PDB file of C-alpha atoms and ligand atoms in Angstrom:
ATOM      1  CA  UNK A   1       0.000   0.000   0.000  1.00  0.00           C
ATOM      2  CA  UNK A   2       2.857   2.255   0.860  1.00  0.00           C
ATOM      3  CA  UNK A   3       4.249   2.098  -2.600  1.00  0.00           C
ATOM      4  CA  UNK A   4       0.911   2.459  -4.510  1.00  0.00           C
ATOM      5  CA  UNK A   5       0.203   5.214  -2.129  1.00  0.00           C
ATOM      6  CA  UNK A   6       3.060   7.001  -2.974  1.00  0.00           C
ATOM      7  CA  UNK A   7       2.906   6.027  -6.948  1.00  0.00           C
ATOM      8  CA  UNK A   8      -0.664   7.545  -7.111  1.00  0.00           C
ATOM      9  CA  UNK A   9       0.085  10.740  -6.045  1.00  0.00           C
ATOM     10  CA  UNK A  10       3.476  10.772  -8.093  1.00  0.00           C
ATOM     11  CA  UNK A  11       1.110  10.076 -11.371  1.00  0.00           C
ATOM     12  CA  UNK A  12      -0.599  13.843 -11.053  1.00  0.00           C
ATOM     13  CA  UNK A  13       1.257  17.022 -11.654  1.00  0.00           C
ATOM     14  CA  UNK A  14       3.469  17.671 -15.152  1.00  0.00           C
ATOM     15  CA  UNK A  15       4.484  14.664 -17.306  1.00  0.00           C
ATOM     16  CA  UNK A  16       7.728  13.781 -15.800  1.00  0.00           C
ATOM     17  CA  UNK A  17      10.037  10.918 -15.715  1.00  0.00           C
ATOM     18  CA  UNK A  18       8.937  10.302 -12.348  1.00  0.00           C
ATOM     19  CA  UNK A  19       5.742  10.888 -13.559  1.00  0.00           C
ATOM     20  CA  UNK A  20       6.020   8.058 -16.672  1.00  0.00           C
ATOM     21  CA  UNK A  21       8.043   5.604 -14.269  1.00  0.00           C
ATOM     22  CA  UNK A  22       5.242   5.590 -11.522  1.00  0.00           C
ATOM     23  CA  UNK A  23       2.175   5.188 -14.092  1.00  0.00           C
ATOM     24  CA  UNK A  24       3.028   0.857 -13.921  1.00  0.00           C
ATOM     25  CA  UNK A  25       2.573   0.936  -9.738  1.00  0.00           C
ATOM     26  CA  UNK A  26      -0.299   3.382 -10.117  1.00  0.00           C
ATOM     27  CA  UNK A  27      -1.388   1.011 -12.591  1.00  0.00           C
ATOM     28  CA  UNK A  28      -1.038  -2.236  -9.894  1.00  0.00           C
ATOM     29  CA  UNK A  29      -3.135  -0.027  -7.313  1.00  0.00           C
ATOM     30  CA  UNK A  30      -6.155   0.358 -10.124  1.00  0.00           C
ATOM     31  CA  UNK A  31      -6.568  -3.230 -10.690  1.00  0.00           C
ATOM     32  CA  UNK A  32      -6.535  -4.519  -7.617  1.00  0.00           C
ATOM     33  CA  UNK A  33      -9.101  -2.033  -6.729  1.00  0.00           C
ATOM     34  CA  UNK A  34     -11.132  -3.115 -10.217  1.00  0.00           C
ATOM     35  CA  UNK A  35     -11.035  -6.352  -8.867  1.00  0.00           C
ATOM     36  CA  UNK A  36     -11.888  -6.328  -4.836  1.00  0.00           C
ATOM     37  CA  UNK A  37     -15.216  -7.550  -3.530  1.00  0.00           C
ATOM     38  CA  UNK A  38     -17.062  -7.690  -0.484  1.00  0.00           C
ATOM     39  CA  UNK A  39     -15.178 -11.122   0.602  1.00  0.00           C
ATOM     40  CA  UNK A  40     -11.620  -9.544   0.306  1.00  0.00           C
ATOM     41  CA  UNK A  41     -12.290  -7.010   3.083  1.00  0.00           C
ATOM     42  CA  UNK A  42     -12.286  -7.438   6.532  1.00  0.00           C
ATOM     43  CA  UNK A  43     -15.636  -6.696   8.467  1.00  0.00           C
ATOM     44  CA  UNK A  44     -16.369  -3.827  10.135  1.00  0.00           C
ATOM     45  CA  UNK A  45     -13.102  -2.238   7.834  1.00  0.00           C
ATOM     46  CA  UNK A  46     -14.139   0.792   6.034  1.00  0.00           C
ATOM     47  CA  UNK A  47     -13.470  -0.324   2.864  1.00  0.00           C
ATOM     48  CA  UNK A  48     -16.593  -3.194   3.604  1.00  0.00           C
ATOM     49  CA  UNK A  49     -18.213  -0.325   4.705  1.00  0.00           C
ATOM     50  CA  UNK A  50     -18.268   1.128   1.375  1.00  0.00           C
ATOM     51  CA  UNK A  51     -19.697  -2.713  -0.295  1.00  0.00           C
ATOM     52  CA  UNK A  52     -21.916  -2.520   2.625  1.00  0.00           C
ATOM     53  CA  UNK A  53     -23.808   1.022   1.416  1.00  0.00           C
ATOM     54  CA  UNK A  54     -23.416  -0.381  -2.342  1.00  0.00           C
ATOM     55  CA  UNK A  55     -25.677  -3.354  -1.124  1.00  0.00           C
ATOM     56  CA  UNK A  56     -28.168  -1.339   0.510  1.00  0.00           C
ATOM     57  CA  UNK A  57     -28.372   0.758  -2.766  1.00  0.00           C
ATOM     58  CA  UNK A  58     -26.923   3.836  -1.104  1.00  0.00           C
ATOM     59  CA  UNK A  59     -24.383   4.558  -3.985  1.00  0.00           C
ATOM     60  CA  UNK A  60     -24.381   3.091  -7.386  1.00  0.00           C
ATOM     61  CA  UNK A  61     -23.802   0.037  -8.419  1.00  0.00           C
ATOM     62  CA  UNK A  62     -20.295  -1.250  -9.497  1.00  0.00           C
ATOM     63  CA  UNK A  63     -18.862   1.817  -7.588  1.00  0.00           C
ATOM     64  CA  UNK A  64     -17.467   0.383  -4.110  1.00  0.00           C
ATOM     65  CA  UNK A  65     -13.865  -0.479  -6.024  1.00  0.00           C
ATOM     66  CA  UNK A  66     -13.397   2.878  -7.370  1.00  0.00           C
ATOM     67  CA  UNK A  67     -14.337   4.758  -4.328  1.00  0.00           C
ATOM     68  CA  UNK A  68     -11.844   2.221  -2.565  1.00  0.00           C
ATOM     69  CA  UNK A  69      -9.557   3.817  -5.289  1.00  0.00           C
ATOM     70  CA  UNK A  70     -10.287   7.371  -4.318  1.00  0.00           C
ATOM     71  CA  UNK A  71      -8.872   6.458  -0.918  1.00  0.00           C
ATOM     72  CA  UNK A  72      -6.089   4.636  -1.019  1.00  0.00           C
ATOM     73  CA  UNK A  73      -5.177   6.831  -3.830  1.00  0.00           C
ATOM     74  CA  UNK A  74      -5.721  10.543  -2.607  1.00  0.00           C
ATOM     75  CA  UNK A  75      -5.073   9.191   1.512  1.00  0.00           C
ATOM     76  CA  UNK A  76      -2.265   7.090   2.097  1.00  0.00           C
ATOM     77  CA  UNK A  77       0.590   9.337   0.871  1.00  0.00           C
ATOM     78  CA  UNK A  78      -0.875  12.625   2.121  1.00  0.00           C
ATOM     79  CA  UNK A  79      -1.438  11.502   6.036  1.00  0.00           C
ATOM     80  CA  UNK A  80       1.991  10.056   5.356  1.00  0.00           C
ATOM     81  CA  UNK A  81       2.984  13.628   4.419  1.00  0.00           C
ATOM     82  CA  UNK A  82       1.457  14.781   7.377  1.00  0.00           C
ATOM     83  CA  UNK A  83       2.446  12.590  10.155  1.00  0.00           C
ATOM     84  CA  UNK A  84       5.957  13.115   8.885  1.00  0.00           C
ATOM     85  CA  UNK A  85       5.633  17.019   8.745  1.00  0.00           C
ATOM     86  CA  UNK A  86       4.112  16.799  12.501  1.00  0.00           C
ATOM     87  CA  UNK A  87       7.383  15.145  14.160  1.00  0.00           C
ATOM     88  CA  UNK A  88       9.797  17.178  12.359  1.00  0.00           C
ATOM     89  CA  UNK A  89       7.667  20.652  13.164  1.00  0.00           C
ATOM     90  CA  UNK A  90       7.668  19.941  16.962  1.00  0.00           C
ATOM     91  CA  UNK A  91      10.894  18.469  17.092  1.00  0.00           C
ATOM     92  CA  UNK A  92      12.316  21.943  15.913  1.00  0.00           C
ATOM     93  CA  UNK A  93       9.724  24.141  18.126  1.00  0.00           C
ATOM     94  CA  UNK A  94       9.721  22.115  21.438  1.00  0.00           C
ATOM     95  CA  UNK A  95       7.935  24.945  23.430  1.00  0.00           C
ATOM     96  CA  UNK A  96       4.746  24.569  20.461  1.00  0.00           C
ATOM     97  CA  UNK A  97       5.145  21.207  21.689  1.00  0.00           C
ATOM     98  CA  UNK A  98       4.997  22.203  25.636  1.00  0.00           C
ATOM     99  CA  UNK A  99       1.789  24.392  24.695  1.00  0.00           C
ATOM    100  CA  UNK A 100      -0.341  21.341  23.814  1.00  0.00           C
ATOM    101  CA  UNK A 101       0.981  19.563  26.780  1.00  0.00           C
ATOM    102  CA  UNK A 102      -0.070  21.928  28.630  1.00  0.00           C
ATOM    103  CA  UNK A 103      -3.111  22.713  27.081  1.00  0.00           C
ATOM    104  CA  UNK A 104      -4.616  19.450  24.980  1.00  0.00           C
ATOM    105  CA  UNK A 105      -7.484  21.358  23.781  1.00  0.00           C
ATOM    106  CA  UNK A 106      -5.053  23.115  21.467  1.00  0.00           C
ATOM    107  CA  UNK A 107      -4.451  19.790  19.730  1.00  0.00           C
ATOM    108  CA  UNK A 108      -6.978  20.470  16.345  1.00  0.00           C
ATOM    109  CA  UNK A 109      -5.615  23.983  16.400  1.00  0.00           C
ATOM    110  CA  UNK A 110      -1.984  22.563  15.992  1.00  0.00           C
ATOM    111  CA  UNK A 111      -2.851  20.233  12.867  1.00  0.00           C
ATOM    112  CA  UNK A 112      -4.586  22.920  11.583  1.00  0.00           C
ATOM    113  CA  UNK A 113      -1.240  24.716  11.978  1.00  0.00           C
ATOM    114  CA  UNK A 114       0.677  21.740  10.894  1.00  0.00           C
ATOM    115  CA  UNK A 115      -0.926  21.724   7.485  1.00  0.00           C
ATOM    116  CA  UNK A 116      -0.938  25.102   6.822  1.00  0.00           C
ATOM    117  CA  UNK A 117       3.021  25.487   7.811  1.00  0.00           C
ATOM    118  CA  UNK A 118       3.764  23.002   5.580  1.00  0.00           C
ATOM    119  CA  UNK A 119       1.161  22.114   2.941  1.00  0.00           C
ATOM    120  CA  UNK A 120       1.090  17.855   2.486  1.00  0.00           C
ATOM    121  CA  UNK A 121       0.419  18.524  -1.297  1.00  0.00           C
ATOM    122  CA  UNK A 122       1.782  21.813  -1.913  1.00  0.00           C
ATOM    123  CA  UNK A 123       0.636  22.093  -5.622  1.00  0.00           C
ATOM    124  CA  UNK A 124      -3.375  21.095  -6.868  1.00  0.00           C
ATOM    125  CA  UNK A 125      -5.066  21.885 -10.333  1.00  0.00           C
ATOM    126  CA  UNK A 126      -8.282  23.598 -11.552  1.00  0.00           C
ATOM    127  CA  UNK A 127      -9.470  23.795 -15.281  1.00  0.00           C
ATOM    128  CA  UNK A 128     -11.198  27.144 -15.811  1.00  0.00           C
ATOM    129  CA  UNK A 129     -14.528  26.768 -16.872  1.00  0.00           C
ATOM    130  CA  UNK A 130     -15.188  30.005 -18.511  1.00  0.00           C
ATOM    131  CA  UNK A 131     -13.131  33.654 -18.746  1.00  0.00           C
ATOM    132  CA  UNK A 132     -12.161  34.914 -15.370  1.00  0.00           C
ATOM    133  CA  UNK A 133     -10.204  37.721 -13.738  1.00  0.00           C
ATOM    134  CA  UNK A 134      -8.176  36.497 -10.985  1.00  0.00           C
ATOM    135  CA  UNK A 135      -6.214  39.836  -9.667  1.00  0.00           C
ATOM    136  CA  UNK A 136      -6.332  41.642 -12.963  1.00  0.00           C
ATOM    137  CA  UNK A 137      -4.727  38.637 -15.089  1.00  0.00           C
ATOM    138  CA  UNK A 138      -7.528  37.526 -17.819  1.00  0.00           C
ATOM    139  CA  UNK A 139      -7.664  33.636 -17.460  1.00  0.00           C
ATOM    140  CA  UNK A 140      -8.782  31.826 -20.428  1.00  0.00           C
ATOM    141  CA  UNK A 141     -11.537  29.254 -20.876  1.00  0.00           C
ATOM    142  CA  UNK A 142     -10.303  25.466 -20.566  1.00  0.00           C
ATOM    143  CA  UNK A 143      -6.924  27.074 -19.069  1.00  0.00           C
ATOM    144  CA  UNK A 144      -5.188  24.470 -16.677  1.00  0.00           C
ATOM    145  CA  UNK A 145      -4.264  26.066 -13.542  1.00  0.00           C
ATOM    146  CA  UNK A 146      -1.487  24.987 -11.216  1.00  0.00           C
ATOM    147  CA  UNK A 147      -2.497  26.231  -7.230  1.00  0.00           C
ATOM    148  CA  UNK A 148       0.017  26.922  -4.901  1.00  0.00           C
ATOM    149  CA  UNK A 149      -2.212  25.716  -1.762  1.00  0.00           C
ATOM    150  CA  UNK A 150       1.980  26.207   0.140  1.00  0.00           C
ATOM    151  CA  UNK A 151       2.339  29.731  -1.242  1.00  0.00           C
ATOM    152  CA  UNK A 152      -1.585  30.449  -0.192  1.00  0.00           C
ATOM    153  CA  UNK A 153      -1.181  29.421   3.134  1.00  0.00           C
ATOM    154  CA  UNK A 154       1.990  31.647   3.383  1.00  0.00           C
ATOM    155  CA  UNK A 155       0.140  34.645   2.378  1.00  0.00           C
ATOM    156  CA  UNK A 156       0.999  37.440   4.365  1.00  0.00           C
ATOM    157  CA  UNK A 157      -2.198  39.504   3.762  1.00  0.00           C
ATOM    158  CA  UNK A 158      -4.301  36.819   5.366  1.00  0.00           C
ATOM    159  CA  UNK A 159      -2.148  35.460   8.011  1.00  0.00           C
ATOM    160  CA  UNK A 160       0.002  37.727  10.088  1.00  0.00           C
ATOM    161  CA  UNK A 161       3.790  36.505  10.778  1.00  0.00           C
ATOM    162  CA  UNK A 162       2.496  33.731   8.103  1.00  0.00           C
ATOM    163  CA  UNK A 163       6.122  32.167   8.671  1.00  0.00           C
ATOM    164  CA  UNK A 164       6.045  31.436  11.968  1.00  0.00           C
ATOM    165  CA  UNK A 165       5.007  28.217  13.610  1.00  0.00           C
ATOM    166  CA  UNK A 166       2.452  29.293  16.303  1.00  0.00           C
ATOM    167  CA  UNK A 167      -0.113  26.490  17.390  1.00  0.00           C
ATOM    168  CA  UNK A 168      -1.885  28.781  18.616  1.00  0.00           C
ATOM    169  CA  UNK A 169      -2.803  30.254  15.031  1.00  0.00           C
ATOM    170  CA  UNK A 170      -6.026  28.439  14.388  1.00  0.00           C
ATOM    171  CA  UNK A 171      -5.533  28.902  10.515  1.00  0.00           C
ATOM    172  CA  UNK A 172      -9.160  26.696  10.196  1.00  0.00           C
ATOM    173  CA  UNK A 173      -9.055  28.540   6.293  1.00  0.00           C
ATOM    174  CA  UNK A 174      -5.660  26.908   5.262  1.00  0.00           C
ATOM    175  CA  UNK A 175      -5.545  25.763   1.983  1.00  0.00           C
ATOM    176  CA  UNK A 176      -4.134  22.361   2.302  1.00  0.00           C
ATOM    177  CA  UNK A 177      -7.742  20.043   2.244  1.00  0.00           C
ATOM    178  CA  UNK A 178      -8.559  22.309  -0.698  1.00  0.00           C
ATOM    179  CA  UNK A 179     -11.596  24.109  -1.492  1.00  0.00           C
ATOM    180  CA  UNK A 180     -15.368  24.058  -2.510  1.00  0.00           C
ATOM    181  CA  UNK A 181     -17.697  21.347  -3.624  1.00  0.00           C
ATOM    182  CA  UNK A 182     -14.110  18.854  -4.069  1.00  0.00           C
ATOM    183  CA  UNK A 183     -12.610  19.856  -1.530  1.00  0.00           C
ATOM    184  CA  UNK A 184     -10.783  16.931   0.432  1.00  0.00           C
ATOM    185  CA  UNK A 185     -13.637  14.050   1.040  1.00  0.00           C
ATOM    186  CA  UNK A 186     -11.358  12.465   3.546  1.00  0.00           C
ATOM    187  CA  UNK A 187     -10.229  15.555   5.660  1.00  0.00           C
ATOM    188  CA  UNK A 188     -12.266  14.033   8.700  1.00  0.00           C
ATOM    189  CA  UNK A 189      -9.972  10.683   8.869  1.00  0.00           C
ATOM    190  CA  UNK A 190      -6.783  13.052   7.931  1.00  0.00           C
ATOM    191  CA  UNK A 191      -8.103  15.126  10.772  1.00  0.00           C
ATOM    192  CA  UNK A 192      -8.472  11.707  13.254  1.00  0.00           C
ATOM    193  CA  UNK A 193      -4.833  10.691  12.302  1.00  0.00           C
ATOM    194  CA  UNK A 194      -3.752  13.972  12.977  1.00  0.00           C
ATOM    195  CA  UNK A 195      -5.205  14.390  16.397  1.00  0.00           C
ATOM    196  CA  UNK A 196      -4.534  11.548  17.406  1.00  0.00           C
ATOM    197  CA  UNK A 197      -0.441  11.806  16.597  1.00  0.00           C
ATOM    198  CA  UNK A 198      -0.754  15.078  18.525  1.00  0.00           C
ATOM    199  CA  UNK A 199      -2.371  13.912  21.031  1.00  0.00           C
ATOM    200  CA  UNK A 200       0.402  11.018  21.779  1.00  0.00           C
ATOM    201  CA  UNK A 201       3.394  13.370  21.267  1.00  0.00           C
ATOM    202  CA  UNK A 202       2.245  15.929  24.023  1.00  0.00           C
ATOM    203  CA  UNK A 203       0.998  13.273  26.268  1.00  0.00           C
ATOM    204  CA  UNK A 204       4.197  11.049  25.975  1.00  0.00           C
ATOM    205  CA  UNK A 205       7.185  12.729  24.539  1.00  0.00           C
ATOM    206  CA  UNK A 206       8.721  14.792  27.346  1.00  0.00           C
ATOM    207  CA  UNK A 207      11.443  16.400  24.764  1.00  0.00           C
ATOM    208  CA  UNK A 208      12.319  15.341  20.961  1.00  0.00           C
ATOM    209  CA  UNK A 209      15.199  16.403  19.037  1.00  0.00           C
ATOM    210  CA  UNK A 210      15.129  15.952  14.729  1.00  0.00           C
ATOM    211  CA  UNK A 211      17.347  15.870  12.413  1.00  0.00           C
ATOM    212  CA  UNK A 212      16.797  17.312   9.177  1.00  0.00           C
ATOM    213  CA  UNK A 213      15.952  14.700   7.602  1.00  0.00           C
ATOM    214  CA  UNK A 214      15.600  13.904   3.845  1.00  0.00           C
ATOM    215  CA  UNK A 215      12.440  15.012   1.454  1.00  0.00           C
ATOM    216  CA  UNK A 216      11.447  12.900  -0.847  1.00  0.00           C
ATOM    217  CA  UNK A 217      11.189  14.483  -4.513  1.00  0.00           C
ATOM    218  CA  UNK A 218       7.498  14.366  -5.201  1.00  0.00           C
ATOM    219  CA  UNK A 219       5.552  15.886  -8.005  1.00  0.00           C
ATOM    220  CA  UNK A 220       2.680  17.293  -5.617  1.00  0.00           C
ATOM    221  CA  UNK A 221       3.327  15.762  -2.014  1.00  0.00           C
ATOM    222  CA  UNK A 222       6.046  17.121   0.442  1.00  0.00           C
ATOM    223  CA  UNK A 223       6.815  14.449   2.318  1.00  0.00           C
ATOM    224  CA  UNK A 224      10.046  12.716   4.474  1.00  0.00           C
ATOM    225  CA  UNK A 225      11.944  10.198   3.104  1.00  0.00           C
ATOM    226  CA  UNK A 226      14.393   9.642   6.355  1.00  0.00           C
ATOM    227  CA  UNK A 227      13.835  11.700   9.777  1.00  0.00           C
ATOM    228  CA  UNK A 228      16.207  11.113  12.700  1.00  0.00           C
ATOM    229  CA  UNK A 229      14.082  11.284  15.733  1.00  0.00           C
ATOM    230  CA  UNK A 230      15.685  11.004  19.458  1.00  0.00           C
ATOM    231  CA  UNK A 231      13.175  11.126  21.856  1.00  0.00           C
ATOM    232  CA  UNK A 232      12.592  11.285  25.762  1.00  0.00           C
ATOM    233  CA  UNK A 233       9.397  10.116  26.930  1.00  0.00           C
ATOM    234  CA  UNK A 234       7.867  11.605  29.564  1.00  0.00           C
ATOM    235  CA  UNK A 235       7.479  10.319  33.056  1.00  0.00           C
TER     236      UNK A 235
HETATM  237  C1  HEM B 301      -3.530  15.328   5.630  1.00  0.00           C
HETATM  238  C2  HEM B 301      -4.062  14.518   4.743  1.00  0.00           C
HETATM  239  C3  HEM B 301      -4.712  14.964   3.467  1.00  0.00           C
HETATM  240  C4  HEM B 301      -4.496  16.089   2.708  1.00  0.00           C
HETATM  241  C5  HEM B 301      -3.515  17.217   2.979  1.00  0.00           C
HETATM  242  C6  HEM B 301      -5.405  16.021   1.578  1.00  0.00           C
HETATM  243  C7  HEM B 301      -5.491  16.989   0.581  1.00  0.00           C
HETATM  244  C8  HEM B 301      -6.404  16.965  -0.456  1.00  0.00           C
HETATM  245  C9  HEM B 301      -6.548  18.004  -1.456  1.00  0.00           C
HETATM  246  C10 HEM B 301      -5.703  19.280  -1.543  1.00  0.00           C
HETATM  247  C11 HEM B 301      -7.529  17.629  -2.295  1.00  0.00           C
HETATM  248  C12 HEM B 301      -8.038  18.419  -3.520  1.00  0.00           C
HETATM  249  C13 HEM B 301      -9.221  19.267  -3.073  1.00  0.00           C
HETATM  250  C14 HEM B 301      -9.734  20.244  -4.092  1.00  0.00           C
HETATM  251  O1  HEM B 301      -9.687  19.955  -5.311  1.00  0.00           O
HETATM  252  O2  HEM B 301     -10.214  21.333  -3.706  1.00  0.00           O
HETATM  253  C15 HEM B 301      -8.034  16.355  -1.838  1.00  0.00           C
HETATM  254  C16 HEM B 301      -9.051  15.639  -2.436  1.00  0.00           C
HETATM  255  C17 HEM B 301      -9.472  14.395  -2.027  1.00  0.00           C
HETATM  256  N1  HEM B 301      -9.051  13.698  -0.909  1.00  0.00           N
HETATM  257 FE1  HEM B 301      -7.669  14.338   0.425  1.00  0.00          FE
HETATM  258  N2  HEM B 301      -6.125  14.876   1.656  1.00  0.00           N
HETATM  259  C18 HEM B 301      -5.750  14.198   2.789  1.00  0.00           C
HETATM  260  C19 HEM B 301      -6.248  12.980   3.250  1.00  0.00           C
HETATM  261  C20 HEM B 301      -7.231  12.245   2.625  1.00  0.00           C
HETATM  262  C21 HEM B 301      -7.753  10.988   3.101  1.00  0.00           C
HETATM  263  C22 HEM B 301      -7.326  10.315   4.405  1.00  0.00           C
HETATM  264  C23 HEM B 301      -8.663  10.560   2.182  1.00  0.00           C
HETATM  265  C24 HEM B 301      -9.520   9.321   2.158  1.00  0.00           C
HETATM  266  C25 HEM B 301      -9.419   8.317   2.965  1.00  0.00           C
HETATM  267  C26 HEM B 301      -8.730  11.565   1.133  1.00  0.00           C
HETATM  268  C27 HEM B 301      -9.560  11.495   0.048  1.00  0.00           C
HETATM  269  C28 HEM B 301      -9.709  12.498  -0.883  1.00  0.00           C
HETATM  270  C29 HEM B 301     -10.602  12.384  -2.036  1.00  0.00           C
HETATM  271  C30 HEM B 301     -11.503  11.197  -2.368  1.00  0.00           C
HETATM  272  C31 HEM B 301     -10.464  13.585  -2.740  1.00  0.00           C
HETATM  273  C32 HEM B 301     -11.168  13.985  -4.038  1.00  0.00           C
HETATM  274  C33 HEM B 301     -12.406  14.797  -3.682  1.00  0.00           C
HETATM  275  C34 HEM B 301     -13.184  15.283  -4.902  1.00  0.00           C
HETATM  276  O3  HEM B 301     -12.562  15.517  -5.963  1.00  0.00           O
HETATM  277  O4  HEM B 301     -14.415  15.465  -4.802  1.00  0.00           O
HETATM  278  N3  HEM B 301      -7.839  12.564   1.437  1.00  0.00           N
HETATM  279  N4  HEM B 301      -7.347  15.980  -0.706  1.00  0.00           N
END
C-alpha cells in the first residue's frame, strides 16, 4: 500500500520521468481495486463499509472499487505527508510542543497549523470553466491552472507573521484540504490521524530532538523520506 500510495500521487502534476516511471505501480493499485469484492475485506473495515452502502443501494452500483480507489489513492501518501511534517515541526519548536501539553485542547488547532506550515500537497489543479479575472490577469476558458495551496497558506495579507510556527494560530481557512464542492472528502480521517499523533506526542514525549531529515522528490506531495528522531518520553 505504501508504494501504490506514494505512486498515485506521483502520477498527477506535469508529465515527468517520475511521472512516466510511476504510471506501472499506479497502474497495480487500479486493478486490484477493479477487482476487490465484499469477501476480500475485513468486516467492520471501512473499505466493507463502502460494499456494505453499495448493497443497501446507497451509492451506485459497481462503484465500491473505485471509491476504494479514491482512498487509497488521494489518503495514504498525504497523512503520510502529514504525520511526517508533525514530528519534524515539533521536534524543531519544542515549546509549540509544551503548549499542547499543557493545554490538549489546542491539539486540532496545531494540525490545523501543521498543514498550513507546511502544505502535504503543496501544488493542486483547476481547469477554468469560462473567462475569469483572478487579480487583474484575464484567465482563459479550458486554461489548466497549477495552485500553490503552500504559497496560499503563506500569504501574508491573510495570516500575520504567516512564517512562523504558532499552534496557537487556528488557521481553520488553510488551503491544504482544498476548497469548494471537491474539496478533500477524507479531511475528517486526515483530521483523526492527525489528532490523534498530537495527542500522543504531548501526552508522551517529554522532549524530541530531529534531524533534518531527507524530502522525498514528489511531483505534488512534500513528504520525508528519512527523519532522525531522538526522543525522551515523559514520566
Ligand atoms: C492530511 C491529509 C490529506 C491532505 C492534505 C489532503 C489533501 C487533499 C486536497 C488538496 C484535495 C483536492 C481538493 C480540491 O480539489 O479542492 C483532496 C481531495 C481528495 N481527498 Fe484528500 N487529503 C488528505 C487525506 C485524505 C484521506 C485520508 C482521504 C480518504 C481516505 C482523502 C480522500 C480524498 C478524495 C476522495 C479527494 C477527491 C475529492 C473530490 O474531488 O471530490 N484525502 N485531498
Amino acid at each position: 500500500m505504501l508504494r501504490w500510495g506514494q505512486a498515485a500521487m506521483q502520477v498527477l502534476g506535469p508529465m515527468n520521468r517520475r511521472t512516466g516511471e510511476n504510471f506501472p505501480i499506479a497502474g497495480e493499485l487500479y486493478a486490484w481495486c477493479s477487482s476487490v469484492s465484499a469477501g476480500d475485506l475485513a468486516p467492520g473495515s471501512i473499505g466493507r463499509g463502502i460494499f456494505d452502502s453499495e448493497a443497501r443501494g446507497d451509492i451506485p452500483a459497481g462503484s465500491a472499487g473505485h471509491i476504494i480507489h479514491q482512498y487509497l489513492g488521494a489518503g495514504v501518501d498525504t497523512t503520510i505527508a502529514s504525520i511526517g511534517n508533525t514530528v519534524a515541526l515539533f521536534g524543531r519548536h519544542p515549546e509549540q510542543l509544551k503548549l499542547v501539553r499543557d493545554n490538549p485542547d489546542l491539539v486540532p488547532a496545531a494540525f490545523a497549523e501543521v498543514l498550513r506550515y507546511w502544505a502535504p500537497m503543496h501544488i493542486w489543479g483547476r481547469t477554468a470553466t469560462r473567462e475569469v479575472d483572478i487579480g487583474g490577469v484575464t484567465v482563459p476558458a479550458g486554461a489548466q491552472l497549477g495552485l500553490l495551496i503552500g504559497a496560499g497558506n503563506h500569504d501574508p495579507r491573510h495570516y500575520e507573521n504567516p512564517d512562523a510556527f504558532e499552534v496557537s494560530r487556528n488557521p481553520v481557512d488553510h488551503l491544504s484540504f482544498g476548497y469548494g464542492p471537491h474539496g478533500c472528502a477524507g479531511q475528517g480521517l486526515a483530521r483523526l490521524e492527525g489528532h490523534a499523533i498530537i495527542a500522543a506526542l504531548a501526552r508522551r514525549v517529554k522532549t524530541m530532538s530531529v534531524g533534518n531529515g531527507e524530502r522525498i522528490p514528489s511531483n505534488i506531495t512534500r513528504s520525508f523520506e528519512t527523519l532522525n528522531v531522538a526522543a525522551v518520553e515523559a514520566a
